[in-house]
Tab-separated table of C-alpha atoms in Angstrom:
chain	number	residue	atom	x	y	z
U	1	UNK	CA	92.717	18.896	72.998
U	2	UNK	CA	95.808	19.620	73.464
U	3	UNK	CA	97.651	22.471	72.409
U	4	UNK	CA	100.153	20.851	70.084
U	5	UNK	CA	96.902	18.825	68.313
U	6	UNK	CA	97.004	19.315	64.531
U	7	UNK	CA	93.874	18.675	64.434
U	8	UNK	CA	92.629	20.894	66.738
U	9	UNK	CA	95.271	23.965	64.937
U	10	UNK	CA	93.394	22.520	61.695
U	11	UNK	CA	89.984	22.595	62.623
U	12	UNK	CA	90.573	26.300	63.817
U	13	UNK	CA	91.526	27.339	60.402
U	14	UNK	CA	88.054	26.045	58.617
U	15	UNK	CA	85.853	29.290	57.547
U	16	UNK	CA	82.736	30.373	59.203
U	17	UNK	CA	80.633	32.480	57.213
U	18	UNK	CA	80.336	35.768	59.417
U	19	UNK	CA	77.739	39.303	58.579
U	20	UNK	CA	80.274	42.014	60.231
U	21	UNK	CA	77.873	44.422	62.505
U	22	UNK	CA	79.959	47.950	62.173
U	23	UNK	CA	81.785	49.895	59.671
U	24	UNK	CA	85.591	49.064	59.487
U	25	UNK	CA	87.502	51.247	57.837
U	26	UNK	CA	90.566	50.517	55.626
U	27	UNK	CA	88.988	46.496	55.284
U	28	UNK	CA	87.611	46.173	52.009
U	29	UNK	CA	90.329	44.861	50.891
U	30	UNK	CA	88.388	41.297	52.157
U	31	UNK	CA	85.669	42.327	49.858
U	32	UNK	CA	87.959	42.543	46.847
U	33	UNK	CA	87.562	46.568	47.398
U	34	UNK	CA	91.194	47.343	49.254
U	35	UNK	CA	91.221	51.153	50.326
U	36	UNK	CA	87.899	51.340	51.069
U	37	UNK	CA	85.319	50.879	54.011
U	38	UNK	CA	83.657	47.382	54.991
U	39	UNK	CA	80.539	48.006	55.244
U	40	UNK	CA	77.836	46.726	57.847
U	41	UNK	CA	76.108	43.939	57.080
U	42	UNK	CA	79.127	42.320	54.586
U	43	UNK	CA	79.580	38.622	54.765
U	44	UNK	CA	82.990	37.345	54.841
U	45	UNK	CA	84.502	33.867	55.554
U	46	UNK	CA	86.594	33.750	58.612
U	47	UNK	CA	89.129	31.515	60.429
U	48	UNK	CA	86.836	29.688	62.810
U	49	UNK	CA	89.382	31.119	65.027
U	50	UNK	CA	89.081	34.776	64.444
U	51	UNK	CA	85.504	34.584	63.904
U	52	UNK	CA	85.077	33.112	67.660
U	53	UNK	CA	87.353	36.045	69.415
U	54	UNK	CA	85.162	38.758	67.067
U	55	UNK	CA	81.959	37.116	68.404
U	56	UNK	CA	82.659	37.086	71.701
U	57	UNK	CA	84.715	40.275	72.216
U	58	UNK	CA	83.033	43.042	73.425
U	59	UNK	CA	82.797	45.942	71.115
U	60	UNK	CA	82.434	48.348	74.402
U	61	UNK	CA	79.902	50.593	72.444
U	62	UNK	CA	81.213	52.799	69.920
U	63	UNK	CA	77.296	54.064	69.390
U	64	UNK	CA	74.657	54.970	71.747
U	65	UNK	CA	72.687	52.214	70.381
U	66	UNK	CA	75.646	49.608	69.792
U	67	UNK	CA	75.657	48.921	73.363
U	68	UNK	CA	76.782	44.413	73.668
U	69	UNK	CA	76.690	43.951	69.882
U	70	UNK	CA	79.818	42.717	68.915
U	71	UNK	CA	81.759	42.931	65.796
U	72	UNK	CA	80.450	39.835	63.787
U	73	UNK	CA	77.494	37.289	63.658
U	74	UNK	CA	78.767	33.894	62.374
U	75	UNK	CA	75.999	31.577	60.975
U	76	UNK	CA	76.715	27.584	60.589
U	77	UNK	CA	78.987	26.681	58.219
U	78	UNK	CA	77.718	24.997	55.386
U	79	UNK	CA	79.499	21.508	56.390
U	80	UNK	CA	76.972	21.513	58.760
U	81	UNK	CA	74.114	23.568	56.851
U	82	UNK	CA	70.458	22.245	56.465
U	83	UNK	CA	70.748	20.205	53.709
U	84	UNK	CA	73.633	18.140	54.995
U	85	UNK	CA	71.730	17.942	58.549
U	86	UNK	CA	68.283	16.850	56.751
U	87	UNK	CA	70.483	14.035	54.392
U	88	UNK	CA	72.734	12.554	57.409
U	89	UNK	CA	68.799	12.346	59.085
U	90	UNK	CA	67.234	10.238	55.921
U	91	UNK	CA	71.053	8.048	55.724
U	92	UNK	CA	74.245	8.353	57.948
U	93	UNK	CA	76.213	5.968	55.570
U	94	UNK	CA	75.104	7.779	52.318
U	95	UNK	CA	76.842	10.660	52.659
U	96	UNK	CA	81.055	11.376	51.694
U	97	UNK	CA	81.125	13.774	55.171
U	98	UNK	CA	84.627	14.447	54.222
U	99	UNK	CA	83.662	16.554	51.710
U	100	UNK	CA	82.115	18.865	53.219
U	101	UNK	CA	85.335	19.176	55.934
U	102	UNK	CA	88.304	17.097	57.168
U	103	UNK	CA	87.896	17.929	60.423
U	104	UNK	CA	83.708	17.652	60.797
U	105	UNK	CA	82.892	15.868	63.601
U	106	UNK	CA	85.336	18.731	65.662
U	107	UNK	CA	84.278	21.970	63.659
U	108	UNK	CA	81.070	20.791	64.971
U	109	UNK	CA	81.487	20.241	68.503
U	110	UNK	CA	83.236	24.087	68.537
U	111	UNK	CA	80.272	24.941	66.799
U	112	UNK	CA	78.540	23.837	69.177
U	113	UNK	CA	80.447	24.955	72.411
U	114	UNK	CA	80.158	28.482	70.262
U	115	UNK	CA	75.964	28.289	70.057
U	116	UNK	CA	73.452	26.567	71.197
U	117	UNK	CA	71.781	23.520	68.661
U	118	UNK	CA	70.407	21.102	70.096
U	119	UNK	CA	68.931	19.374	67.684
U	120	UNK	CA	72.931	19.536	65.805
U	121	UNK	CA	73.977	17.194	69.397
U	122	UNK	CA	71.440	14.805	68.661
U	123	UNK	CA	71.720	13.911	64.333
U	124	UNK	CA	75.389	14.327	65.158
U	125	UNK	CA	75.494	11.932	67.526
U	126	UNK	CA	73.328	9.195	65.559
U	127	UNK	CA	75.365	9.579	62.246
U	128	UNK	CA	78.448	9.072	64.573
U	129	UNK	CA	77.476	5.937	65.894
U	130	UNK	CA	75.743	4.285	63.096
U	131	UNK	CA	78.712	4.850	60.997
U	132	UNK	CA	80.842	3.753	63.766
U	133	UNK	CA	78.934	0.037	63.069
U	134	UNK	CA	79.715	0.385	59.031
U	135	UNK	CA	83.557	1.426	60.198
U	136	UNK	CA	83.888	-1.537	62.127
U	137	UNK	CA	83.031	-4.100	59.655
U	138	UNK	CA	85.444	-2.543	56.880
U	139	UNK	CA	88.428	-2.251	59.576
U	140	UNK	CA	87.777	-6.004	60.253
U	141	UNK	CA	87.157	-7.040	56.805
U	142	UNK	CA	89.993	-4.667	54.925
U	143	UNK	CA	93.493	-5.999	54.587
U	144	UNK	CA	92.705	-9.258	55.259
U	145	UNK	CA	93.700	-10.074	51.322
U	146	UNK	CA	89.828	-11.980	51.433
U	147	UNK	CA	91.101	-14.835	53.258
U	148	UNK	CA	88.211	-15.532	55.787
U	149	UNK	CA	85.483	-16.341	53.908
U	150	UNK	CA	82.693	-14.566	55.467
U	151	UNK	CA	79.678	-15.830	58.018
U	152	UNK	CA	76.159	-15.225	57.896
U	153	UNK	CA	77.376	-12.023	59.746
U	154	UNK	CA	77.859	-9.892	56.472
U	155	UNK	CA	75.862	-10.477	54.375
U	156	UNK	CA	73.596	-7.313	54.097
U	157	UNK	CA	76.780	-5.262	54.212
U	158	UNK	CA	77.792	-3.832	50.978
U	159	UNK	CA	80.936	-5.446	50.875
U	160	UNK	CA	82.524	-7.551	48.519
U	161	UNK	CA	81.302	-5.323	45.796
U	162	UNK	CA	84.708	-3.847	46.391
U	163	UNK	CA	83.363	-0.079	45.006
U	164	UNK	CA	81.357	1.007	47.611
U	165	UNK	CA	83.007	-0.087	50.621
U	166	UNK	CA	86.137	2.194	49.464
U	167	UNK	CA	83.682	4.829	48.037
U	168	UNK	CA	82.330	4.974	52.189
U	169	UNK	CA	86.378	4.729	53.404
U	170	UNK	CA	87.014	7.564	51.685
U	171	UNK	CA	84.648	9.796	52.607
U	172	UNK	CA	85.631	9.290	56.323
U	173	UNK	CA	86.704	12.132	58.621
U	174	UNK	CA	89.266	12.225	60.774
U	175	UNK	CA	87.791	11.241	64.171
U	176	UNK	CA	86.014	8.345	61.976
U	177	UNK	CA	89.611	7.714	60.245
U	178	UNK	CA	91.426	7.176	63.633
U	179	UNK	CA	88.531	5.018	64.727
U	180	UNK	CA	88.722	2.807	61.726
U	181	UNK	CA	92.706	2.150	62.309
U	182	UNK	CA	91.975	1.441	65.883
U	183	UNK	CA	88.941	-1.104	64.665
U	184	UNK	CA	91.940	-2.004	61.764
U	185	UNK	CA	95.122	-2.822	64.262
U	186	UNK	CA	92.669	-4.162	66.828
U	187	UNK	CA	91.492	-7.344	63.913
U	188	UNK	CA	94.903	-7.221	62.608
U	189	UNK	CA	96.272	-8.158	65.660
U	190	UNK	CA	93.904	-11.007	66.560
U	191	UNK	CA	94.057	-12.701	63.124
U	192	UNK	CA	98.839	-12.241	63.386
U	193	UNK	CA	98.061	-14.343	66.934
U	194	UNK	CA	95.160	-16.677	64.946
U	195	UNK	CA	97.593	-17.602	62.431
U	196	UNK	CA	101.202	-17.605	65.263
U	197	UNK	CA	99.521	-20.245	67.059
U	198	UNK	CA	100.909	-22.903	65.082
U	199	UNK	CA	104.705	-22.033	65.355
U	200	UNK	CA	105.085	-21.625	69.286
I	1	UNK	CA	100.752	11.830	75.822
I	2	UNK	CA	101.898	9.391	73.428
I	3	UNK	CA	101.783	5.478	75.012
I	4	UNK	CA	103.652	3.520	73.065
I	5	UNK	CA	100.987	0.757	73.525
I	6	UNK	CA	97.208	1.355	73.971
I	7	UNK	CA	95.664	0.877	77.625
I	8	UNK	CA	94.855	-3.276	77.844
I	9	UNK	CA	96.441	-6.256	77.236
I	10	UNK	CA	97.394	-7.058	73.799
I	11	UNK	CA	96.648	-9.669	71.742
I	12	UNK	CA	100.306	-11.342	72.356
I	13	UNK	CA	99.560	-10.967	76.448
I	14	UNK	CA	96.390	-12.490	76.754
I	15	UNK	CA	97.331	-15.323	74.766
I	16	UNK	CA	100.285	-15.798	77.579
I	17	UNK	CA	98.034	-15.504	80.558
I	18	UNK	CA	95.668	-17.835	79.383
I	19	UNK	CA	98.804	-20.177	78.892
I	20	UNK	CA	98.251	-20.377	82.844
I	21	UNK	CA	95.256	-22.123	82.289
I	22	UNK	CA	94.806	-25.795	83.858
I	23	UNK	CA	94.028	-28.210	81.602
I	24	UNK	CA	93.134	-32.224	82.182
I	25	UNK	CA	95.865	-34.496	80.535
I	26	UNK	CA	96.481	-38.314	80.197
I	27	UNK	CA	99.962	-38.694	81.048
I	28	UNK	CA	101.893	-41.666	79.007
I	29	UNK	CA	104.926	-41.436	81.193
I	30	UNK	CA	105.893	-41.445	85.028
I	31	UNK	CA	106.902	-37.706	85.827
I	32	UNK	CA	107.702	-36.324	89.363
I	33	UNK	CA	106.193	-33.426	90.990
I	34	UNK	CA	108.272	-30.079	89.506
I	35	UNK	CA	108.415	-27.227	92.198
I	36	UNK	CA	106.964	-23.957	89.732
I	37	UNK	CA	106.537	-20.627	91.151
I	38	UNK	CA	102.795	-21.087	90.448
I	39	UNK	CA	102.953	-24.190	93.245
I	40	UNK	CA	104.158	-27.737	92.465
I	41	UNK	CA	102.691	-29.640	89.978
I	42	UNK	CA	101.119	-32.999	90.810
I	43	UNK	CA	102.768	-36.645	90.329
I	44	UNK	CA	102.395	-37.857	86.781
I	45	UNK	CA	101.229	-41.604	87.574
I	46	UNK	CA	100.322	-42.768	83.322
I	47	UNK	CA	96.395	-44.346	83.859
I	48	UNK	CA	95.881	-41.306	85.910
I	49	UNK	CA	94.278	-38.151	84.317
I	50	UNK	CA	95.973	-35.171	86.309
I	51	UNK	CA	95.276	-31.017	85.916
I	52	UNK	CA	98.553	-28.505	84.317
I	53	UNK	CA	98.701	-25.376	83.556
I	54	UNK	CA	98.316	-25.212	79.753
I	55	UNK	CA	102.254	-23.916	78.839
I	56	UNK	CA	103.163	-27.372	80.498
I	57	UNK	CA	100.534	-29.753	79.048
I	58	UNK	CA	101.402	-28.403	75.754
I	59	UNK	CA	105.339	-28.841	76.071
I	60	UNK	CA	104.419	-33.114	77.414
I	61	UNK	CA	101.702	-33.291	74.396
I	62	UNK	CA	104.566	-32.099	71.842
I	63	UNK	CA	107.001	-34.585	73.221
I	64	UNK	CA	104.691	-37.567	73.682
I	65	UNK	CA	104.541	-37.979	76.784
I	66	UNK	CA	100.722	-37.062	77.586
I	67	UNK	CA	96.879	-37.114	75.994
I	68	UNK	CA	95.165	-33.567	76.468
I	69	UNK	CA	91.400	-34.082	77.235
I	70	UNK	CA	89.537	-31.240	75.378
I	71	UNK	CA	87.455	-29.581	77.858
I	72	UNK	CA	83.169	-30.361	77.488
I	73	UNK	CA	82.416	-26.828	76.095
I	74	UNK	CA	84.849	-27.213	73.202
I	75	UNK	CA	83.257	-30.176	72.431
I	76	UNK	CA	81.294	-29.720	68.607
I	77	UNK	CA	77.995	-30.789	70.905
I	78	UNK	CA	78.623	-28.166	72.866
I	79	UNK	CA	79.895	-25.691	70.110
I	80	UNK	CA	76.541	-25.500	68.865
I	81	UNK	CA	74.659	-25.632	71.411
I	82	UNK	CA	76.241	-22.339	72.262
I	83	UNK	CA	76.015	-21.119	68.774
I	84	UNK	CA	72.535	-21.402	68.924
I	85	UNK	CA	71.834	-20.118	71.907
I	86	UNK	CA	74.154	-16.766	70.477
I	87	UNK	CA	72.061	-16.969	67.189
I	88	UNK	CA	68.392	-17.942	67.657
I	89	UNK	CA	67.500	-17.836	71.536
I	90	UNK	CA	69.229	-14.718	72.948
I	91	UNK	CA	70.427	-12.584	69.842
I	92	UNK	CA	70.904	-9.415	71.843
I	93	UNK	CA	73.402	-10.704	74.132
I	94	UNK	CA	76.559	-12.647	74.872
I	95	UNK	CA	76.422	-16.073	76.201
I	96	UNK	CA	76.993	-15.985	79.894
I	97	UNK	CA	79.903	-17.442	81.447
I	98	UNK	CA	80.162	-20.877	83.644
I	99	UNK	CA	78.282	-20.666	86.268
I	100	UNK	CA	80.329	-20.372	89.791
I	101	UNK	CA	81.138	-24.607	90.884
I	102	UNK	CA	78.930	-26.189	92.995
I	103	UNK	CA	77.742	-29.350	93.912
I	104	UNK	CA	74.844	-31.217	95.094
I	105	UNK	CA	74.008	-30.030	98.730
I	106	UNK	CA	74.416	-33.814	100.709
I	107	UNK	CA	71.190	-33.699	103.106
I	108	UNK	CA	68.863	-31.576	101.029
I	109	UNK	CA	68.453	-33.229	97.044
I	110	UNK	CA	67.989	-31.381	93.807
I	111	UNK	CA	69.694	-28.228	95.812
I	112	UNK	CA	73.189	-27.318	94.941
I	113	UNK	CA	76.035	-25.445	97.259
I	114	UNK	CA	78.429	-23.079	95.748
I	115	UNK	CA	82.298	-24.929	96.682
I	116	UNK	CA	83.566	-21.379	96.985
I	117	UNK	CA	82.515	-19.266	100.037
I	118	UNK	CA	84.359	-16.230	99.089
I	119	UNK	CA	83.929	-14.439	95.497
I	120	UNK	CA	87.866	-13.700	95.105
I	121	UNK	CA	87.902	-17.534	94.120
I	122	UNK	CA	85.388	-17.857	91.646
I	123	UNK	CA	86.424	-15.471	89.411
I	124	UNK	CA	87.918	-16.449	86.117
I	125	UNK	CA	91.473	-16.427	86.623
I	126	UNK	CA	91.465	-18.667	89.093
I	127	UNK	CA	88.586	-21.167	88.525
I	128	UNK	CA	89.523	-24.157	86.906
I	129	UNK	CA	87.487	-23.683	83.635
I	130	UNK	CA	89.227	-25.715	80.810
I	131	UNK	CA	89.836	-28.962	82.977
I	132	UNK	CA	87.713	-32.211	82.206
I	133	UNK	CA	85.473	-30.953	84.997
I	134	UNK	CA	84.908	-27.583	83.485
I	135	UNK	CA	80.213	-27.455	82.207
I	136	UNK	CA	79.567	-27.747	79.035
I	137	UNK	CA	77.925	-24.966	77.280
I	138	UNK	CA	79.891	-22.211	78.709
I	139	UNK	CA	82.395	-20.144	78.011
I	140	UNK	CA	85.338	-19.556	79.846
I	141	UNK	CA	87.448	-16.000	79.829
I	142	UNK	CA	89.607	-17.920	77.763
I	143	UNK	CA	87.631	-19.402	75.935
I	144	UNK	CA	89.294	-19.103	72.313
I	145	UNK	CA	93.141	-18.571	73.186
I	146	UNK	CA	92.779	-22.131	74.849
I	147	UNK	CA	90.676	-23.307	72.184
I	148	UNK	CA	93.168	-22.380	69.125
I	149	UNK	CA	95.921	-23.399	71.225
I	150	UNK	CA	94.287	-27.021	71.675
I	151	UNK	CA	93.408	-27.089	68.161
I	152	UNK	CA	96.314	-26.400	66.892
I	153	UNK	CA	98.695	-28.808	68.923
I	154	UNK	CA	96.229	-31.197	70.331
I	155	UNK	CA	94.312	-31.082	67.576
I	156	UNK	CA	94.225	-35.434	67.201
I	157	UNK	CA	93.126	-35.694	70.907
I	158	UNK	CA	89.649	-34.276	70.072
I	159	UNK	CA	87.080	-36.584	70.236
I	160	UNK	CA	85.967	-35.798	66.467
I	161	UNK	CA	88.191	-34.426	63.368
I	162	UNK	CA	89.492	-30.984	64.461
I	163	UNK	CA	89.107	-29.557	61.362
I	164	UNK	CA	84.733	-29.495	62.239
I	165	UNK	CA	86.005	-27.845	65.548
I	166	UNK	CA	87.251	-25.174	63.835
I	167	UNK	CA	84.766	-24.629	61.658
I	168	UNK	CA	82.578	-24.055	64.426
I	169	UNK	CA	84.942	-22.196	66.799
I	170	UNK	CA	85.080	-19.486	63.033
I	171	UNK	CA	81.600	-19.160	63.272
I	172	UNK	CA	81.207	-18.446	66.816
I	173	UNK	CA	83.812	-15.556	66.831
I	174	UNK	CA	81.796	-14.357	63.549
I	175	UNK	CA	78.530	-14.325	65.433
I	176	UNK	CA	80.500	-12.767	68.870
I	177	UNK	CA	82.592	-10.398	66.563
I	178	UNK	CA	79.355	-9.190	64.723
I	179	UNK	CA	77.865	-8.406	68.171
I	180	UNK	CA	80.597	-6.653	69.550
I	181	UNK	CA	80.686	-4.548	66.700
I	182	UNK	CA	76.342	-3.567	66.849
I	183	UNK	CA	77.539	-3.237	70.707
I	184	UNK	CA	78.028	0.597	70.030
I	185	UNK	CA	74.779	1.020	68.700
I	186	UNK	CA	72.801	2.054	71.736
I	187	UNK	CA	74.753	4.812	71.643
I	188	UNK	CA	72.715	6.379	69.861
I	189	UNK	CA	70.097	8.247	71.679
I	190	UNK	CA	70.782	10.239	74.781
I	191	UNK	CA	70.682	8.161	77.339
I	192	UNK	CA	71.349	4.695	75.925
I	193	UNK	CA	74.059	2.787	77.021
I	194	UNK	CA	76.870	-0.138	75.654
I	195	UNK	CA	75.378	-3.955	75.370
I	196	UNK	CA	76.201	-5.662	78.330
I	197	UNK	CA	79.567	-7.205	78.078
I	198	UNK	CA	79.234	-10.452	79.980
I	199	UNK	CA	80.622	-13.358	78.903
I	200	UNK	CA	83.017	-11.288	76.221
I	201	UNK	CA	86.083	-13.414	76.494
I	202	UNK	CA	89.637	-11.609	76.879
I	203	UNK	CA	90.201	-12.388	73.344
I	204	UNK	CA	87.790	-10.336	71.960
I	205	UNK	CA	88.066	-7.609	74.797
I	206	UNK	CA	91.215	-7.366	73.503
I	207	UNK	CA	90.630	-6.813	70.014
I	208	UNK	CA	87.579	-4.623	69.994
I	209	UNK	CA	89.127	-2.262	72.969
I	210	UNK	CA	89.674	0.335	71.410
I	211	UNK	CA	87.329	0.466	68.751
I	212	UNK	CA	84.281	0.719	71.589
I	213	UNK	CA	86.616	2.869	73.228
I	214	UNK	CA	87.084	5.634	70.343
I	215	UNK	CA	83.545	4.938	69.485
I	216	UNK	CA	82.285	6.128	73.603
I	217	UNK	CA	85.050	8.790	73.366
I	218	UNK	CA	83.159	10.838	70.282
I	219	UNK	CA	80.010	10.181	71.600
I	220	UNK	CA	81.282	12.208	74.447
I	221	UNK	CA	82.850	14.657	73.179
I	222	UNK	CA	79.905	15.114	71.053
I	223	UNK	CA	77.542	15.267	74.132
I	224	UNK	CA	79.845	17.134	75.457
I	225	UNK	CA	78.714	20.856	75.135
I	226	UNK	CA	75.152	19.497	75.655
I	227	UNK	CA	75.831	17.869	78.870
I	228	UNK	CA	77.525	21.064	79.873
I	229	UNK	CA	74.364	23.086	79.083
I	230	UNK	CA	72.561	20.330	81.152
I	231	UNK	CA	74.871	20.979	84.541
I	232	UNK	CA	74.320	24.648	84.341
I	233	UNK	CA	70.773	24.365	84.315
I	234	UNK	CA	70.981	21.497	87.021
I	235	UNK	CA	73.358	23.233	88.767
I	236	UNK	CA	70.897	26.722	88.504
I	237	UNK	CA	67.443	25.095	89.593
I	238	UNK	CA	69.313	22.657	91.456
I	239	UNK	CA	70.263	24.724	94.332
I	240	UNK	CA	66.730	24.920	95.998
I	241	UNK	CA	66.268	20.706	95.247
I	242	UNK	CA	69.533	20.023	97.102
I	243	UNK	CA	68.354	22.216	99.914
I	244	UNK	CA	64.859	20.545	99.831
I	245	UNK	CA	66.588	17.542	100.576
I	246	UNK	CA	68.251	18.411	103.348
I	247	UNK	CA	65.217	19.829	105.187
I	248	UNK	CA	63.846	16.097	104.929
I	249	UNK	CA	67.105	14.981	106.119
I	250	UNK	CA	66.595	16.808	109.095
I	251	UNK	CA	63.337	15.739	109.398
I	252	UNK	CA	63.845	12.413	109.657
């Protein structure tokens, strides 16, 4: 991930649910209580970069029983929550993951770096690969103007019904959009070449 | 950081390279040998067949100075056989590339020997795989490019109407494109790999390179943290293991 990678910067801005483990004076405005103390156990959504810092930073032990405690403890964001994971396990193609987060995979990989989630990795891998096949199928057919009448290979896909295909494409996150673009560029260049052969 | 072109050859470049493939022609006029960078072309004498690079053959064809003999694998029977192999007999893999050129053994009947001694002489770009002597039933590396060029410019030299060959070719392209798409599905579980890409043509590679690399890269990123954990564990538990091995070595 490059320093100037816009997607990486935007991923850092995703909100993560955090639980404060200390009373923090004068931070009450985060909970709409200006001027008050933020109580231990308060749940606030913090951007990923801040949550990471606060979760890793060592407080150095303010009280005697606080040794090794960090400022906040974070949970998985709702986009990676149990509901979504169960739904992805059932059918990876049925969920518009862009509605969960526009940077779904990059958020997920970041969270996996921070905390150990072996099951998350397995589910995501299956999801990504399954959806990639579907993406390639759409990429080959999209923008072709219906010029290529299909062979037997397309049967059973939800292409041609229009609405379903479009809906799927709208649900792609940034990684998948890039993938779609790559696949589509390849297919389009191939088509252009094939049409250009006669003019040579 | 940002390269203007993706890695690998583009379709236009692949098509250009494919024009170096040798094809067999039947000349209609005499033509002396031409001294080209790639070597001298054979002298053309009308009834005798000769092998020329595709670009020169197409040029002569357009000037009506020659007819091109389509390679045997482009015959409808051969294409049908390949499609059958791709769809029914072995739907999991691409059909294999042509075998290296060989000839019957002079003393031992029933045995064949390879013509070329070293592997360097028989790899795809240097193997005359689009001439009339090429084996039927096998797709060479530049099959799609050569077939399209021949159909577009030498359609009247085909043994059957060009439309028939073209529709078979379209079927084949679709079947193989579907395979290319599903080739990444085996990455689903840990330890899975890509489908073998043996026998895939240059043009198909150029088309799918971006997609396949994208999927592999995505899977790598998703598995990166799990991989790092595994490595750490291996290193933590592997120190002793390494010692064992070196001890074994010492024992030997």
